[in-house]
mmCIF file with all atom_site columns, C-alpha atoms in Angstrom:
data_model
loop_
_atom_site.group_PDB
_atom_site.id
_atom_site.type_symbol
_atom_site.label_atom_id
_atom_site.label_alt_id
_atom_site.label_comp_id
_atom_site.label_asym_id
_atom_site.label_entity_id
_atom_site.label_seq_id
_atom_site.pdbx_PDB_ins_code
_atom_site.Cartn_x
_atom_site.Cartn_y
_atom_site.Cartn_z
_atom_site.occupancy
_atom_site.B_iso_or_equiv
_atom_site.pdbx_formal_charge
_atom_site.auth_seq_id
_atom_site.auth_comp_id
_atom_site.auth_asym_id
_atom_site.auth_atom_id
_atom_site.pdbx_PDB_model_num
ATOM 1   C CA . VAL A 1 1   ? -3.223  -84.037 55.349 1.00 86.00 ? 90  VAL A CA 1
ATOM 2   C CA . VAL A 1 2   ? -3.734  -81.869 58.316 1.00 87.00 ? 91  VAL A CA 1
ATOM 3   C CA . THR A 1 3   ? -0.900  -82.280 60.754 1.00 89.00 ? 92  THR A CA 1
ATOM 4   C CA . ASP A 1 4   ? -1.648  -79.418 63.166 1.00 89.00 ? 93  ASP A CA 1
ATOM 5   C CA . VAL A 1 5   ? -5.071  -77.730 64.107 1.00 87.00 ? 94  VAL A CA 1
ATOM 6   C CA . ARG A 1 6   ? -6.067  -75.456 66.802 1.00 85.00 ? 95  ARG A CA 1
ATOM 7   C CA . THR A 1 7   ? -9.147  -73.582 67.735 1.00 85.00 ? 96  THR A CA 1
ATOM 8   C CA . GLY A 1 8   ? -9.273  -70.428 69.789 1.00 85.00 ? 97  GLY A CA 1
ATOM 9   C CA . GLY A 1 9   ? -11.855 -67.833 70.596 1.00 84.00 ? 98  GLY A CA 1
ATOM 10  C CA . GLN A 1 10  ? -14.773 -67.129 72.826 1.00 89.00 ? 99  GLN A CA 1
ATOM 11  C CA . GLY A 1 11  ? -18.360 -68.177 72.290 1.00 92.00 ? 100 GLY A CA 1
ATOM 12  C CA . CYS A 1 12  ? -21.120 -70.226 73.780 1.00 95.00 ? 101 CYS A CA 1
ATOM 13  C CA . SER A 1 13  ? -20.571 -73.731 75.020 1.00 95.00 ? 102 SER A CA 1
ATOM 14  C CA . ILE A 1 14  ? -22.054 -75.268 71.651 1.00 96.00 ? 103 ILE A CA 1
ATOM 15  C CA . SER A 1 15  ? -19.490 -73.391 69.560 1.00 96.00 ? 104 SER A CA 1
ATOM 16  C CA . GLN A 1 16  ? -16.585 -74.061 71.744 1.00 96.00 ? 105 GLN A CA 1
ATOM 17  C CA . ALA A 1 17  ? -17.472 -77.768 71.962 1.00 95.00 ? 106 ALA A CA 1
ATOM 18  C CA . SER A 1 18  ? -18.137 -78.172 68.341 1.00 96.00 ? 107 SER A CA 1
ATOM 19  C CA . GLY A 1 19  ? -14.803 -76.553 67.563 1.00 95.00 ? 108 GLY A CA 1
ATOM 20  C CA . SER A 1 20  ? -12.943 -78.690 69.865 1.00 95.00 ? 109 SER A CA 1
ATOM 21  C CA . MET A 1 21  ? -14.443 -81.962 68.677 1.00 96.00 ? 110 MET A CA 1
ATOM 22  C CA . MET A 1 22  ? -13.919 -80.848 65.059 1.00 96.00 ? 111 MET A CA 1
ATOM 23  C CA . SER A 1 23  ? -10.253 -80.197 65.801 1.00 95.00 ? 112 SER A CA 1
ATOM 24  C CA . ASP A 1 24  ? -9.866  -83.616 67.092 1.00 95.00 ? 113 ASP A CA 1
ATOM 25  C CA . LEU A 1 25  ? -11.770 -85.202 64.185 1.00 96.00 ? 114 LEU A CA 1
ATOM 26  C CA . VAL A 1 26  ? -9.982  -83.496 61.225 1.00 95.00 ? 115 VAL A CA 1
ATOM 27  C CA . LEU A 1 27  ? -6.226  -84.140 62.666 1.00 95.00 ? 116 LEU A CA 1
ATOM 28  C CA . GLY A 1 28  ? -4.563  -86.449 60.365 1.00 95.00 ? 117 GLY A CA 1
ATOM 29  C CA . LYS A 1 29  ? -7.315  -86.217 57.540 1.00 94.00 ? 118 LYS A CA 1
ATOM 30  C CA . SER A 1 30  ? -6.882  -85.250 54.025 1.00 90.00 ? 119 SER A CA 1
ATOM 31  C CA . LEU A 1 31  ? -8.658  -82.261 52.508 1.00 88.00 ? 120 LEU A CA 1
ATOM 32  C CA . GLY A 1 32  ? -10.874 -84.520 50.692 1.00 85.00 ? 121 GLY A CA 1
ATOM 33  C CA . GLU A 1 33  ? -11.867 -86.373 53.950 1.00 92.00 ? 122 GLU A CA 1
ATOM 34  C CA . ILE A 1 34  ? -12.474 -83.060 55.722 1.00 92.00 ? 123 ILE A CA 1
ATOM 35  C CA . ARG A 1 35  ? -14.619 -81.850 52.871 1.00 85.00 ? 124 ARG A CA 1
ATOM 36  C CA . HIS A 1 36  ? -16.734 -84.961 53.323 1.00 90.00 ? 125 HIS A CA 1
ATOM 37  C CA . LEU A 1 37  ? -16.896 -84.646 57.085 1.00 94.00 ? 126 LEU A CA 1
ATOM 38  C CA . THR A 1 38  ? -17.852 -80.989 56.871 1.00 92.00 ? 127 THR A CA 1
ATOM 39  C CA . SER A 1 39  ? -20.674 -81.881 54.419 1.00 90.00 ? 128 SER A CA 1
ATOM 40  C CA . GLU A 1 40  ? -21.796 -84.663 56.689 1.00 93.00 ? 129 GLU A CA 1
ATOM 41  C CA . PHE A 1 41  ? -21.914 -82.369 59.902 1.00 95.00 ? 130 PHE A CA 1
ATOM 42  C CA . LYS A 1 42  ? -23.619 -79.530 58.154 1.00 92.00 ? 131 LYS A CA 1
ATOM 43  C CA . ASP A 1 43  ? -26.419 -81.934 56.833 1.00 92.00 ? 132 ASP A CA 1
ATOM 44  C CA . MET A 1 44  ? -26.773 -83.334 60.287 1.00 93.00 ? 133 MET A CA 1
ATOM 45  C CA . MET A 1 45  ? -27.134 -79.797 61.667 1.00 94.00 ? 134 MET A CA 1
ATOM 46  C CA . THR A 1 46  ? -29.805 -78.901 59.157 1.00 90.00 ? 135 THR A CA 1
ATOM 47  C CA . ASN A 1 47  ? -31.874 -82.169 59.427 1.00 85.00 ? 136 ASN A CA 1
ATOM 48  C CA . ALA A 1 48  ? -32.805 -82.990 62.860 1.00 79.00 ? 137 ALA A CA 1
ATOM 49  C CA . ASP A 1 49  ? -34.281 -86.398 61.704 1.00 81.00 ? 138 ASP A CA 1
ATOM 50  C CA . ALA A 1 50  ? -31.306 -87.482 59.571 1.00 79.00 ? 139 ALA A CA 1
ATOM 51  C CA . PRO A 1 51  ? -29.319 -90.443 60.717 1.00 84.00 ? 140 PRO A CA 1
ATOM 52  C CA . VAL A 1 52  ? -25.924 -89.571 62.264 1.00 87.00 ? 141 VAL A CA 1
ATOM 53  C CA . PRO A 1 53  ? -23.003 -90.733 59.945 1.00 89.00 ? 142 PRO A CA 1
ATOM 54  C CA . GLU A 1 54  ? -20.781 -93.069 62.087 1.00 90.00 ? 143 GLU A CA 1
ATOM 55  C CA . ASP A 1 55  ? -17.555 -91.153 61.037 1.00 91.00 ? 144 ASP A CA 1
ATOM 56  C CA . LEU A 1 56  ? -18.619 -88.094 62.934 1.00 93.00 ? 145 LEU A CA 1
ATOM 57  C CA . GLY A 1 57  ? -17.863 -89.814 66.186 1.00 90.00 ? 146 GLY A CA 1
ATOM 58  C CA . ASP A 1 58  ? -18.509 -87.601 69.321 1.00 91.00 ? 147 ASP A CA 1
ATOM 59  C CA . LEU A 1 59  ? -20.196 -85.016 67.213 1.00 92.00 ? 148 LEU A CA 1
ATOM 60  C CA . GLU A 1 60  ? -23.351 -87.065 67.310 1.00 91.00 ? 149 GLU A CA 1
ATOM 61  C CA . SER A 1 61  ? -23.876 -85.539 70.781 1.00 93.00 ? 150 SER A CA 1
ATOM 62  C CA . LEU A 1 62  ? -24.557 -82.150 69.057 1.00 93.00 ? 151 LEU A CA 1
ATOM 63  C CA . GLN A 1 63  ? -27.437 -83.589 66.860 1.00 91.00 ? 152 GLN A CA 1
ATOM 64  C CA . GLY A 1 64  ? -30.135 -82.230 69.151 1.00 91.00 ? 153 GLY A CA 1
ATOM 65  C CA . VAL A 1 65  ? -28.950 -78.714 68.421 1.00 92.00 ? 154 VAL A CA 1
ATOM 66  C CA . ALA A 1 66  ? -30.488 -79.220 64.929 1.00 91.00 ? 155 ALA A CA 1
ATOM 67  C CA . LYS A 1 67  ? -33.881 -78.678 66.504 1.00 90.00 ? 156 LYS A CA 1
ATOM 68  C CA . PHE A 1 68  ? -32.894 -75.043 67.444 1.00 92.00 ? 157 PHE A CA 1
ATOM 69  C CA . ALA A 1 69  ? -32.236 -73.164 64.295 1.00 90.00 ? 158 ALA A CA 1
ATOM 70  C CA . VAL A 1 70  ? -30.515 -70.249 66.103 1.00 92.00 ? 159 VAL A CA 1
ATOM 71  C CA . ARG A 1 71  ? -28.113 -72.571 67.769 1.00 95.00 ? 160 ARG A CA 1
ATOM 72  C CA . VAL A 1 72  ? -27.142 -74.374 64.463 1.00 95.00 ? 161 VAL A CA 1
ATOM 73  C CA . LYS A 1 73  ? -25.050 -71.283 63.703 1.00 95.00 ? 162 LYS A CA 1
ATOM 74  C CA . CYS A 1 74  ? -23.243 -71.821 67.008 1.00 95.00 ? 163 CYS A CA 1
ATOM 75  C CA . ALA A 1 75  ? -22.484 -75.497 66.170 1.00 96.00 ? 164 ALA A CA 1
ATOM 76  C CA . THR A 1 76  ? -21.320 -74.921 62.442 1.00 95.00 ? 165 THR A CA 1
ATOM 77  C CA . LEU A 1 77  ? -19.189 -71.654 63.227 1.00 95.00 ? 166 LEU A CA 1
ATOM 78  C CA . ALA A 1 78  ? -15.928 -73.639 63.477 1.00 94.00 ? 167 ALA A CA 1
ATOM 79  C CA . TRP A 1 79  ? -16.800 -75.743 60.547 1.00 94.00 ? 168 TRP A CA 1
ATOM 80  C CA . HIS A 1 80  ? -17.368 -72.672 58.310 1.00 92.00 ? 169 HIS A CA 1
ATOM 81  C CA . THR A 1 81  ? -14.097 -71.119 59.598 1.00 91.00 ? 170 THR A CA 1
ATOM 82  C CA . LEU A 1 82  ? -12.324 -74.337 58.733 1.00 91.00 ? 171 LEU A CA 1
ATOM 83  C CA . ALA A 1 83  ? -13.877 -74.364 55.233 1.00 88.00 ? 172 ALA A CA 1
ATOM 84  C CA . ASP A 1 84  ? -12.867 -70.744 54.581 1.00 87.00 ? 173 ASP A CA 1
ATOM 85  C CA . GLY A 1 85  ? -9.283  -71.598 55.861 1.00 85.00 ? 174 GLY A CA 1
ATOM 86  C CA . ILE A 1 86  ? -9.028  -74.267 53.400 1.00 82.00 ? 175 ILE A CA 1
ATOM 87  C CA . GLU A 1 87  ? -10.308 -72.149 50.653 1.00 81.00 ? 176 GLU A CA 1
ATOM 88  C CA . GLN A 1 88  ? -7.466  -69.587 51.363 1.00 82.00 ? 177 GLN A CA 1
ATOM 89  C CA . VAL A 1 89  ? -4.637  -72.131 51.644 1.00 78.00 ? 178 VAL A CA 1
ATOM 90  C CA . ILE A 1 90  ? -5.495  -74.080 48.535 1.00 74.00 ? 179 ILE A CA 1
ATOM 91  C CA . PRO A 1 91  ? -3.906  -71.590 46.072 1.00 74.00 ? 180 PRO A CA 1
ATOM 92  C CA . ALA A 1 92  ? -0.878  -71.209 48.184 1.00 72.00 ? 181 ALA A CA 1
ATOM 93  C CA . ILE A 1 93  ? -0.149  -74.905 48.198 1.00 72.00 ? 182 ILE A CA 1
ATOM 94  C CA . GLY A 1 94  ? -1.149  -75.252 44.593 1.00 68.00 ? 183 GLY A CA 1
ATOM 95  C CA . LEU A 1 95  ? -4.262  -77.478 44.871 1.00 61.00 ? 184 LEU A CA 1
ATOM 96  C CA . HIS A 1 96  ? -6.569  -75.409 42.781 1.00 53.00 ? 185 HIS A CA 1
ATOM 97  C CA . GLY A 1 97  ? -10.084 -76.843 42.926 1.00 50.00 ? 186 GLY A CA 1
ATOM 98  C CA . VAL A 1 98  ? -9.350  -79.817 45.157 1.00 51.00 ? 187 VAL A CA 1
ATOM 99  C CA . ALA A 1 99  ? -11.480 -78.852 48.192 1.00 42.00 ? 188 ALA A CA 1
ATOM 100 C CA . ARG A 1 100 ? -13.908 -76.454 46.658 1.00 44.00 ? 189 ARG A CA 1
ATOM 101 C CA . SER A 1 101 ? -16.858 -78.567 45.919 1.00 43.00 ? 190 SER A CA 1
ATOM 102 C CA . ASN A 1 102 ? -19.050 -79.451 48.843 1.00 41.00 ? 191 ASN A CA 1
ATOM 103 C CA . MET A 1 103 ? -17.503 -76.883 51.093 1.00 41.00 ? 192 MET A CA 1
ATOM 104 C CA . ARG A 1 104 ? -20.768 -75.173 51.793 1.00 39.00 ? 193 ARG A CA 1
#
């Protein structure tokens, strides 16, 4: 379970907003739940017509970004970073293979 999460960096307002909302959403969630949320968010970002999953909360406000392919990278940057961080920590905590599937 994620007990502490922080974002930092510089970027456009879309990347900053997405990272901030992601941090709020994943706090207190298990790696499995985060894997699921990451998949849902990335699906929402790559399919402008897809219905917004209810568990994404305020991230629904970023759905319109999906219409602008070049901005999708901004919105998903923090999510890719989170997925990479989870991939790096899994071996250290002995959870081999737990969060690897669906972390695209």
